[in-house]
Short mmCIF file of C-alpha atoms in Angstrom, two decimals:
data_model
loop_
_atom_site.label_atom_id
_atom_site.label_comp_id
_atom_site.label_asym_id
_atom_site.label_seq_id
_atom_site.Cartn_x
_atom_site.Cartn_y
_atom_site.Cartn_z
CA MET A 1 -81.09 75.84 35.23
CA CYS A 2 -78.59 78.47 33.17
CA PHE A 3 -74.64 78.20 34.05
CA VAL A 4 -72.45 80.74 33.58
CA THR A 5 -68.71 80.77 33.82
CA GLY A 6 -66.16 83.03 33.98
CA GLY A 7 -63.43 82.87 30.87
CA ARG A 8 -60.06 82.94 31.42
CA ALA A 9 -58.04 85.50 29.61
CA GLY A 10 -57.44 84.34 26.01
CA MET A 11 -60.85 82.83 26.30
CA ARG A 12 -63.75 83.44 24.00
CA PRO A 13 -66.41 85.80 25.47
CA MET A 14 -70.07 85.00 26.65
CA ASP A 15 -72.14 84.52 23.62
CA HIS A 16 -75.87 86.09 23.07
CA SER A 17 -77.34 81.80 24.19
CA VAL A 18 -75.73 83.18 27.72
CA LEU A 19 -77.40 86.41 27.34
CA LYS A 20 -80.55 84.94 26.62
CA CYS A 21 -80.49 82.63 29.16
CA LEU A 22 -80.05 85.47 31.88
CA PHE A 23 -82.37 87.69 30.56
CA SER A 24 -84.84 84.77 31.28
CA LEU A 25 -83.82 83.89 34.56
CA PHE A 26 -83.78 87.91 35.33
CA LEU A 27 -87.14 87.81 33.69
CA LEU A 28 -88.51 85.13 36.29
CA THR A 29 -87.36 86.45 39.46
CA VAL A 30 -88.60 89.99 38.87
CA SER A 31 -92.00 88.52 37.97
CA ALA A 32 -91.91 86.26 41.17
CA SER A 33 -91.51 89.39 43.31
CA GLY A 34 -94.13 91.51 41.82
CA THR A 35 -91.98 94.62 41.45
CA LEU A 36 -92.04 95.14 37.83
CA SER A 37 -94.26 96.60 36.09
CA ASN A 38 -96.05 95.00 32.78
CA ALA A 39 -94.00 97.64 30.13
CA ALA A 40 -90.73 97.15 32.14
CA ILE A 41 -91.25 93.66 31.66
CA THR A 42 -92.21 94.19 27.96
CA THR A 43 -89.64 95.90 26.94
CA ILE A 44 -86.77 93.13 28.47
CA GLN A 45 -88.58 90.76 26.40
CA THR A 46 -88.10 92.79 23.38
CA LEU A 47 -84.49 93.25 23.80
CA SER A 48 -84.25 88.98 24.51
CA ASN A 49 -86.54 88.64 21.08
CA THR A 50 -83.96 90.86 19.54
CA ALA A 51 -80.47 89.25 20.64
CA SER A 52 -82.51 85.74 20.05
CA ALA A 53 -82.90 86.86 16.06
CA SER A 54 -79.30 88.28 15.81
CA GLN A 55 -77.29 85.48 16.56
CA PRO A 56 -78.14 83.94 12.95
CA PHE A 57 -77.44 86.63 11.06
CA ASN A 58 -74.07 87.25 12.78
CA THR A 59 -73.67 83.54 12.41
CA ALA A 60 -73.89 83.22 9.10
CA THR A 61 -72.20 86.45 8.11
CA SER A 62 -68.90 85.23 10.63
CA SER A 63 -69.25 82.11 8.72
CA CYS A 64 -69.42 83.06 4.84
CA THR A 65 -65.90 83.71 4.60
CA THR A 66 -64.63 81.00 1.37
CA ARG A 67 -64.65 82.04 -2.31
CA ARG A 68 -67.24 79.19 -2.85
CA CYS A 69 -69.92 81.30 -0.11
CA LEU A 70 -69.09 84.54 -2.32
CA ALA A 71 -69.65 82.39 -5.47
CA SER A 72 -72.82 81.24 -4.30
CA MET A 73 -74.19 84.83 -3.00
CA LEU A 74 -73.11 86.77 -6.06
CA ILE A 75 -75.13 84.10 -8.33
CA ALA A 76 -78.44 83.86 -5.97
CA LYS A 77 -78.93 87.84 -7.25
CA GLU A 78 -79.50 86.38 -10.64
CA ALA A 79 -77.60 88.94 -12.90
CA LEU A 80 -78.91 87.76 -15.92
CA SER A 81 -79.99 91.08 -18.14
CA GLN A 82 -77.50 93.92 -19.13
CA PRO A 83 -75.90 95.82 -16.28
CA GLN A 84 -78.41 98.76 -16.04
CA SER A 85 -76.46 102.39 -15.99
CA PRO A 86 -77.75 105.71 -15.62
CA ARG A 87 -76.97 106.36 -19.33
CA CYS A 88 -78.55 102.69 -20.36
CA ILE A 89 -75.33 101.88 -22.32
CA SER A 90 -72.97 99.63 -21.17
CA ILE A 91 -68.85 99.87 -22.77
CA ILE A 92 -67.52 96.63 -23.63
CA ARG A 93 -64.23 96.73 -23.62
CA VAL A 94 -61.65 94.85 -25.88
CA PRO A 95 -58.61 94.85 -25.28
CA LEU A 96 -57.05 92.23 -27.97
CA ILE A 97 -58.24 90.80 -30.88
CA VAL A 98 -56.31 87.36 -32.19
CA TYR A 99 -57.47 86.82 -35.50
CA GLU A 100 -57.04 83.62 -38.10
CA THR A 101 -57.49 83.86 -41.22
CA LEU A 102 -58.66 80.08 -41.94
CA SER A 103 -59.57 79.77 -45.96
CA VAL A 104 -60.20 81.90 -49.00
CA ASP A 105 -62.61 80.61 -51.36
CA THR A 106 -62.43 82.50 -54.31
CA LYS A 107 -65.39 80.66 -56.20
CA ASN A 108 -68.33 81.87 -54.41
CA LEU A 109 -66.25 85.09 -52.97
CA ARG A 110 -66.32 84.36 -49.36
CA PHE A 111 -63.21 83.63 -46.57
CA GLU A 112 -63.37 82.10 -43.34
CA SER A 113 -61.78 83.32 -40.38
CA SER A 114 -61.22 82.64 -36.36
CA LEU A 115 -60.85 85.34 -33.31
CA GLU A 116 -60.37 84.85 -30.17
CA VAL A 117 -62.10 87.95 -28.27
CA PRO A 118 -60.76 88.83 -24.63
CA LEU A 119 -64.48 90.55 -23.54
CA SER A 120 -64.41 93.22 -20.07
CA TRP A 121 -67.30 94.99 -18.62
CA GLU A 122 -68.55 96.01 -15.40
CA ASP A 123 -71.57 95.56 -13.80
CA PRO A 124 -72.16 97.10 -9.68
CA ASP A 125 -74.43 94.61 -8.60
CA LEU A 126 -71.85 92.06 -8.85
CA SER A 127 -69.83 94.17 -6.66
CA TRP A 128 -68.70 93.40 -2.91
CA ASP A 129 -66.63 95.05 -0.14
CA THR A 130 -63.41 93.83 0.37
CA SER A 131 -63.06 94.45 4.28
CA VAL A 132 -65.95 91.92 4.58
CA TYR A 133 -64.91 89.34 2.25
CA HIS A 134 -61.36 89.30 1.53
CA HIS A 135 -61.05 88.17 -1.52
CA ASP A 136 -60.45 90.49 -4.60
CA MET A 137 -61.88 88.09 -7.45
CA VAL A 138 -63.67 85.32 -7.77
CA VAL A 139 -64.66 83.21 -10.87
CA LEU A 140 -68.47 82.25 -11.66
CA PRO A 141 -70.51 79.86 -13.77
CA VAL A 142 -71.18 82.02 -17.90
CA SER A 143 -74.25 80.51 -17.41
CA LYS A 144 -75.36 82.19 -14.31
CA ILE A 145 -74.22 85.80 -15.63
CA TRP A 146 -75.12 88.09 -18.53
CA THR A 147 -72.82 88.50 -21.23
CA PRO A 148 -72.31 90.44 -23.97
CA GLU A 149 -72.83 88.85 -28.10
CA LEU A 150 -70.50 90.12 -31.09
CA HIS A 151 -71.86 90.10 -34.35
CA VAL A 152 -70.85 90.55 -37.53
CA THR A 153 -72.55 92.46 -40.29
CA ASN A 154 -71.36 91.39 -43.38
CA GLY A 155 -71.48 88.01 -41.91
CA VAL A 156 -72.80 85.01 -43.99
CA GLN A 157 -72.33 82.29 -40.63
CA THR A 158 -71.28 83.39 -37.79
CA LYS A 159 -70.85 81.11 -34.68
CA MET A 160 -69.66 82.57 -31.41
CA LYS A 161 -68.89 80.01 -28.29
CA HIS A 162 -67.43 81.34 -25.06
CA GLY A 163 -63.59 79.97 -24.55
CA ASN A 164 -64.14 78.69 -20.90
CA LYS A 165 -67.11 77.76 -18.71
CA ASP A 166 -66.24 80.17 -16.08
CA LEU A 167 -65.53 84.02 -16.20
CA LEU A 168 -63.53 86.04 -13.71
CA VAL A 169 -65.34 88.35 -11.50
CA HIS A 170 -63.27 91.30 -9.98
CA SER A 171 -64.50 93.17 -6.41
CA ASN A 172 -64.99 96.01 -8.19
CA GLY A 173 -67.71 94.14 -10.48
CA THR A 174 -65.25 94.32 -13.84
CA ILE A 175 -66.23 91.23 -15.35
CA GLU A 176 -63.54 89.25 -17.86
CA HIS A 177 -64.66 86.60 -20.23
CA MET A 178 -63.26 85.15 -23.46
CA VAL A 179 -65.34 84.48 -26.55
CA ILE A 180 -64.79 82.04 -29.71
CA MET A 181 -65.84 83.37 -33.29
CA ASN A 182 -66.01 81.71 -36.36
CA THR A 183 -66.99 83.59 -39.31
CA VAL A 184 -67.55 83.22 -42.91
CA VAL A 185 -67.37 86.68 -44.57
CA GLY A 186 -68.68 87.84 -48.15
CA CYS A 187 -66.19 89.66 -49.81
CA GLU A 188 -66.18 90.14 -53.59
CA VAL A 189 -62.10 90.15 -53.52
CA ASN A 190 -60.71 91.88 -56.07
CA LEU A 191 -59.43 89.43 -58.78
CA TYR A 192 -58.91 91.92 -61.49
CA ASN A 193 -55.33 91.01 -61.29
CA TYR A 194 -55.54 87.15 -60.82
CA PRO A 195 -53.30 85.71 -59.94
CA PHE A 196 -51.44 88.57 -58.74
CA ALA A 197 -54.72 89.96 -56.97
CA SER A 198 -54.31 91.95 -53.49
CA ASP A 199 -57.17 93.20 -51.23
CA PHE A 200 -59.09 94.22 -48.12
CA CYS A 201 -61.95 92.19 -46.63
CA PRO A 202 -63.52 93.38 -43.64
CA ILE A 203 -65.07 91.78 -41.08
CA ALA A 204 -67.81 94.27 -39.29
CA ILE A 205 -68.17 92.96 -35.59
CA ASN A 206 -70.51 94.77 -33.83
CA VAL A 207 -72.81 94.33 -31.12
CA TRP A 208 -76.81 95.38 -30.01
CA ALA A 209 -78.15 99.32 -29.89
CA ILE A 210 -80.91 100.99 -30.43
CA SER A 211 -81.98 104.49 -29.99
CA GLY A 212 -78.95 105.25 -27.74
CA CYS A 213 -79.57 102.11 -25.83
CA GLY A 214 -77.41 98.60 -25.54
CA MET A 215 -73.53 98.42 -26.15
CA PHE A 216 -70.47 99.83 -27.52
CA LEU A 217 -67.29 98.60 -28.28
CA ASN A 218 -63.87 99.76 -27.27
CA PHE A 219 -61.12 98.22 -28.85
CA GLY A 220 -57.55 98.04 -28.48
CA ALA A 221 -54.94 95.82 -30.56
CA VAL A 222 -55.12 93.16 -33.31
CA SER A 223 -52.55 89.78 -33.82
CA THR A 224 -52.65 87.65 -35.90
CA THR A 225 -51.91 84.14 -36.53
CA SER A 226 -51.12 81.56 -39.25
CA ALA A 227 -50.53 84.24 -42.09
CA ASN A 228 -49.98 81.51 -44.54
CA ARG A 229 -53.63 79.84 -46.34
CA GLY A 230 -53.30 77.84 -48.78
CA ASP A 231 -52.49 80.59 -52.05
CA TRP A 232 -53.96 83.38 -49.57
CA LEU A 233 -51.77 85.32 -47.25
CA THR A 234 -52.83 87.36 -44.70
CA GLU A 235 -50.38 90.45 -45.04
CA ALA A 236 -52.11 92.79 -41.96
CA VAL A 237 -55.46 93.68 -39.73
CA GLU A 238 -56.29 96.95 -38.66
CA LEU A 239 -58.94 98.11 -36.76
CA ASN A 240 -61.52 101.36 -38.01
CA THR A 241 -64.37 102.67 -38.34
CA LYS A 242 -67.02 104.23 -40.73
CA GLY A 243 -67.57 107.55 -40.27
CA GLY A 244 -65.99 107.96 -37.25
CA ARG A 245 -69.62 106.23 -35.60
CA GLY A 246 -68.89 103.46 -32.94
CA ASP A 247 -71.51 101.57 -33.79
CA ARG A 248 -69.76 100.77 -37.33
CA ASN A 249 -66.52 98.68 -36.56
CA TYR A 250 -64.44 96.77 -38.57
CA LEU A 251 -61.13 94.49 -39.38
CA TRP A 252 -59.55 95.88 -42.35
CA VAL A 253 -58.06 92.14 -43.45
CA LEU A 254 -55.24 92.74 -46.04
CA LEU A 255 -55.46 89.20 -48.05
CA LYS A 256 -53.00 88.93 -51.09
CA MET A 257 -52.15 86.44 -53.20
CA ARG A 258 -49.10 83.50 -53.67
CA SER A 259 -49.15 83.97 -57.49
CA GLU A 260 -46.34 81.06 -57.41
CA ASN A 261 -48.91 78.36 -57.67
CA PRO A 262 -52.08 79.58 -60.19
CA PHE A 263 -48.97 81.17 -62.58
CA LEU A 264 -46.95 77.89 -63.29
CA SER A 265 -50.32 75.66 -62.96
CA LEU A 266 -52.42 78.18 -65.30
CA VAL A 267 -50.69 81.17 -66.85
CA LEU A 268 -47.36 79.28 -67.95
CA PRO A 269 -49.04 76.52 -70.14
CA SER A 270 -51.35 78.94 -72.05
CA ILE A 271 -47.95 81.02 -72.53
CA LEU A 272 -46.30 77.42 -73.72
CA ILE A 273 -49.62 76.29 -75.95
CA ILE A 274 -49.52 79.69 -77.69
CA LEU A 275 -45.52 79.44 -78.27
CA ALA A 276 -46.25 75.72 -79.42
CA ASP A 277 -49.14 76.96 -81.98
CA VAL A 278 -46.93 79.85 -83.34
CA GLY A 279 -43.56 76.97 -83.90
CA SER A 280 -46.62 74.50 -85.52
CA PHE A 281 -45.70 77.11 -88.54
CA ALA A 282 -42.60 75.17 -89.38
CA LEU A 283 -44.44 71.87 -90.25
CA PRO A 284 -45.22 71.39 -93.73
CA LEU A 285 -48.94 72.44 -95.33
CA GLY A 286 -48.60 68.86 -97.85
CA GLU A 287 -48.09 66.42 -94.93
CA SER A 288 -50.83 65.39 -92.50
CA LYS A 289 -48.97 66.52 -89.13
CA ARG A 290 -49.88 70.27 -88.78
CA ILE A 291 -53.73 69.30 -88.57
CA PRO A 292 -53.86 66.90 -85.86
CA PHE A 293 -51.31 68.77 -83.87
CA LYS A 294 -53.34 72.21 -84.10
CA VAL A 295 -56.28 69.93 -82.92
CA LYS A 296 -54.40 68.56 -80.01
CA LEU A 297 -53.43 72.00 -78.56
CA VAL A 298 -56.97 73.28 -78.64
CA LEU A 299 -57.93 70.33 -76.81
CA SER A 300 -55.65 70.55 -74.40
CA PHE A 301 -56.33 74.68 -73.97
CA ILE A 302 -59.84 73.47 -73.79
CA MET A 303 -59.17 71.86 -70.63
CA PHE A 304 -57.25 74.36 -68.96
CA LEU A 305 -60.27 76.96 -69.70
CA ASN A 306 -62.20 74.00 -67.63
CA ILE A 307 -60.12 74.30 -64.92
CA LEU A 308 -60.33 78.08 -64.93
CA LYS A 309 -63.83 77.88 -64.65
CA ASP A 310 -63.56 75.85 -61.27
CA LEU A 311 -61.51 78.29 -59.20
CA LEU A 312 -62.64 81.56 -60.52
CA PRO A 313 -66.37 83.23 -59.88
CA GLY A 314 -68.81 83.56 -62.22
CA GLY A 315 -68.85 87.12 -62.72
CA GLY A 316 -68.62 90.19 -60.87
CA GLN A 317 -67.36 93.64 -60.27
CA CYS A 318 -64.14 93.40 -61.90
CA SER A 319 -63.85 90.18 -63.79
CA PRO A 320 -59.89 88.43 -64.00
CA ILE A 321 -58.48 89.34 -66.97
CA ILE A 322 -57.37 86.18 -66.80
CA ARG A 323 -60.42 84.64 -68.00
CA LYS A 324 -60.49 87.23 -70.99
CA HIS A 325 -56.81 85.84 -71.68
CA PHE A 326 -57.90 82.42 -72.01
CA CYS A 327 -60.20 82.93 -74.26
CA PHE A 328 -58.54 85.54 -76.55
CA CYS A 329 -55.88 82.51 -76.70
CA LEU A 330 -58.50 79.73 -77.53
CA VAL A 331 -60.00 82.15 -80.39
CA ILE A 332 -56.63 82.13 -82.01
CA LEU A 333 -55.64 78.53 -81.41
CA VAL A 334 -58.97 77.87 -83.79
CA LEU A 335 -58.25 80.48 -86.09
CA SER A 336 -54.92 79.12 -86.20
CA THR A 337 -56.03 75.35 -86.64
CA LEU A 338 -59.14 76.98 -89.51
CA GLN A 339 -56.31 79.25 -91.38
CA SER A 340 -54.04 75.84 -91.75
CA MET A 341 -56.98 73.68 -93.34
CA VAL A 342 -57.67 75.86 -95.61
CA LEU A 343 -54.64 76.62 -97.17
CA THR A 344 -53.96 72.52 -97.01
CA ARG A 345 -56.59 72.36 -99.42
CA LEU A 346 -55.63 74.77 -101.33
CA ALA A 347 -52.24 73.33 -101.58
CA LYS A 348 -53.58 69.80 -102.90
CA CYS A 349 -56.76 71.16 -104.39
CA GLY A 350 -56.03 74.72 -105.98
CA THR A 351 -59.86 75.33 -104.94
CA LEU A 352 -61.91 75.90 -101.51
CA ARG A 353 -65.14 73.78 -103.16
CA PRO A 354 -65.33 70.27 -101.51
CA CYS A 355 -63.87 67.26 -103.32
CA SER A 356 -67.00 65.98 -104.71
CA LEU A 357 -67.40 68.70 -106.54
CA SER A 358 -63.85 69.16 -107.56
CA LYS A 359 -63.18 65.60 -108.82
CA SER A 360 -67.27 65.68 -110.86
CA LYS A 361 -65.72 68.94 -112.27
CA GLU A 362 -62.21 67.06 -113.30
CA SER A 363 -63.75 64.12 -114.51
CA LEU A 364 -66.42 66.24 -117.04
CA LEU A 365 -62.80 67.97 -118.33
CA LYS A 366 -61.07 64.63 -118.77
CA ASP A 367 -64.21 63.15 -120.81
CA THR A 368 -64.47 66.31 -122.40
CA ASP A 369 -60.80 65.98 -123.58
CA ASN A 370 -60.76 62.55 -124.45
CA GLU A 371 -63.91 63.15 -126.96
CA GLU A 372 -62.09 66.11 -128.46
CA GLU A 373 -58.71 63.99 -128.80
CA SER A 374 -60.78 60.66 -130.71
CA LYS A 375 -62.27 63.27 -132.55
CA SER A 376 -59.37 64.82 -133.66
CA GLY A 377 -57.69 61.50 -133.91
CA ILE A 378 -60.34 60.03 -136.78
CA THR A 379 -59.57 63.57 -138.74
CA VAL A 380 -56.23 62.90 -138.65
CA ILE A 381 -56.98 59.10 -139.63
CA LYS A 382 -58.94 60.14 -142.94
CA LEU A 383 -56.82 63.20 -144.00
CA ASN A 384 -53.34 61.31 -143.34
CA ALA A 385 -53.24 57.80 -143.30
CA SER A 386 -49.05 57.90 -143.42
CA GLU A 387 -48.89 59.81 -139.76
CA GLU A 388 -50.37 56.20 -137.72
CA GLU A 389 -46.87 54.70 -137.31
CA ASN A 390 -46.26 57.66 -134.56
CA THR A 391 -49.64 57.87 -132.63
CA PRO A 392 -48.24 56.14 -129.61
CA PHE A 393 -45.53 58.27 -129.48
CA GLN A 394 -47.30 61.10 -129.96
CA LYS A 395 -49.39 59.56 -126.86
CA VAL A 396 -46.59 59.54 -124.55
CA VAL A 397 -45.29 62.72 -125.51
CA LYS A 398 -48.64 63.80 -124.78
CA PHE A 399 -49.20 61.70 -121.65
CA LEU A 400 -45.16 63.70 -120.41
CA ASN A 401 -46.86 66.83 -121.64
CA LYS A 402 -49.80 66.82 -119.35
CA MET A 403 -47.92 65.20 -116.31
CA ALA A 404 -45.81 68.12 -116.44
CA ALA A 405 -48.41 70.81 -116.90
CA GLN A 406 -49.79 68.91 -113.52
CA ASP A 407 -46.52 69.13 -111.90
CA GLN A 408 -46.39 72.32 -112.27
CA LYS A 409 -49.90 73.60 -111.58
CA LYS A 410 -48.92 71.99 -108.13
CA VAL A 411 -46.17 73.92 -107.42
CA ARG A 412 -47.76 77.09 -108.11
CA ARG A 413 -50.24 75.70 -105.39
CA HIS A 414 -47.86 74.55 -103.18
CA ARG A 415 -46.19 78.39 -103.38
CA PHE A 416 -48.93 80.44 -103.49
CA ALA A 417 -50.49 78.63 -100.21
CA ASN A 418 -46.79 78.79 -98.92
CA LYS A 419 -46.90 82.61 -99.62
CA VAL A 420 -50.37 83.29 -97.66
CA ASP A 421 -49.12 80.86 -94.65
CA LEU A 422 -45.74 83.14 -94.65
CA ILE A 423 -48.09 86.10 -94.38
CA CYS A 424 -50.51 84.45 -91.78
CA PHE A 425 -47.62 83.62 -89.53
CA CYS A 426 -46.67 87.09 -89.89
CA ILE A 427 -50.40 88.35 -89.04
CA TYR A 428 -50.65 85.94 -86.49
CA LEU A 429 -47.19 86.37 -85.02
CA THR A 430 -47.84 90.86 -84.59
CA VAL A 431 -51.21 89.98 -83.81
CA LEU A 432 -49.46 88.21 -80.05
CA ILE A 433 -46.72 91.27 -79.43
CA ILE A 434 -49.50 93.96 -79.24
CA TYR A 435 -51.52 91.24 -77.47
CA SER A 436 -48.85 90.38 -74.81
CA PHE A 437 -47.60 94.46 -74.13
CA ILE A 438 -51.57 94.54 -73.75
CA ILE A 439 -52.26 92.12 -71.51
CA LEU A 440 -48.98 92.94 -69.26
CA PHE A 441 -50.25 96.93 -68.99
CA PHE A 442 -53.72 95.50 -67.74
CA SER A 443 -52.33 93.09 -65.91
CA PHE A 444 -49.87 95.37 -63.73
CA GLY A 445 -50.91 98.86 -65.10
CA SER A 446 -54.84 98.46 -65.06
CA ARG A 447 -56.54 98.65 -61.50
CA CYS A 448 -60.18 98.31 -60.45
CA GLU A 449 -61.90 99.49 -57.58
CA ILE A 450 -64.80 97.52 -55.41
CA ASP A 451 -66.51 99.11 -52.07
CA HIS A 452 -66.67 96.52 -49.82
CA LEU A 453 -68.93 98.82 -47.09
CA GLN A 454 -71.96 98.83 -49.48
CA PHE A 455 -73.72 96.59 -46.90
CA TRP A 456 -73.59 99.73 -44.88
CA HIS A 457 -75.41 101.58 -47.09
#
């Protein structure tokens, strides 16, 4: 039996279960009296079933008012594919990119950077009526919703990860999300004026698009953080497009080298070593101090050359001019050492022949002199026996004369060697002065251009 009670003011009206009960009682009463036709009975049963069937939907609708329920309803749509617009494209808005240079590898011509990229796009399938669901936005898990994937065209290695496990969905279907990209870009940094180098390097950020379908990026602004990284400084970052094409977007990153450290550790020591080599010409040739000093300078310069080899690349379109500078300085040091060795030999022996040959020749000359002296002595003894008493005195005189002649030869050799050494010093100093002007001109007055966008060719 069904009981129906009227409601007082402020009480909830009859629900569908009461209505169903009334229909059932009415149907039984009429069937018992037999005054209702079969068609009427069928119509009444249909209305009763309709009222019964509509009860669960309205109950669910009235109870689904929380954000979690709304999120579950949106997740159930399984929007895991790109939004399908009539134009077959999706506009991905990038309002702000936060850029940071992590490191610059001048040896392998690469630099690593980190980008925080906020994304915004629209998906009409994820919109709802705010009059039914009184929420302007809801948070959904990123694994249940489609998100765009960015890639770096000229990247050697790129890792993209989600900034959060969730994303934000607005009632009009607008979705907001953020991704973090760590990318290693191959860029042939112009090191021609190293260590006073500066150059642009591109980071080509794009999305998938083919035959007019896919995605297109709409960039906003760029900001930088942590501009100083080692010896390199990030001076500016700009957004550009190649040829006005929307599918060729890139960041222009201006990198400038902080020249203090490489100048003090490489350039200045090379200048000081050359100046020390110039000062070594003041050491006398006859002593054995100049050559060991120059050899130490050559070995020291080779050590700095090995350090430079580990810092700079082996080749490229614009080879660093400092590599040529070091090679020139090493050649000058070696030639200066050889020149000192040759002049020391001339000052000591008066010839460039090896010591063994010169000594054998001197011994032969002495033997012939002794034979001639013996022969002449015998002849003099035979002709004039009265002069035998003066023979020891004559020997002493000849010995002294011979020593004086050798001293004069040695003085002449030293004088000749010193004159040649002075001439070599003047030539050496002139070459260094001319070279200084040349290297300054090429270091500061000459440029080498590189096409950094050739990867799109």
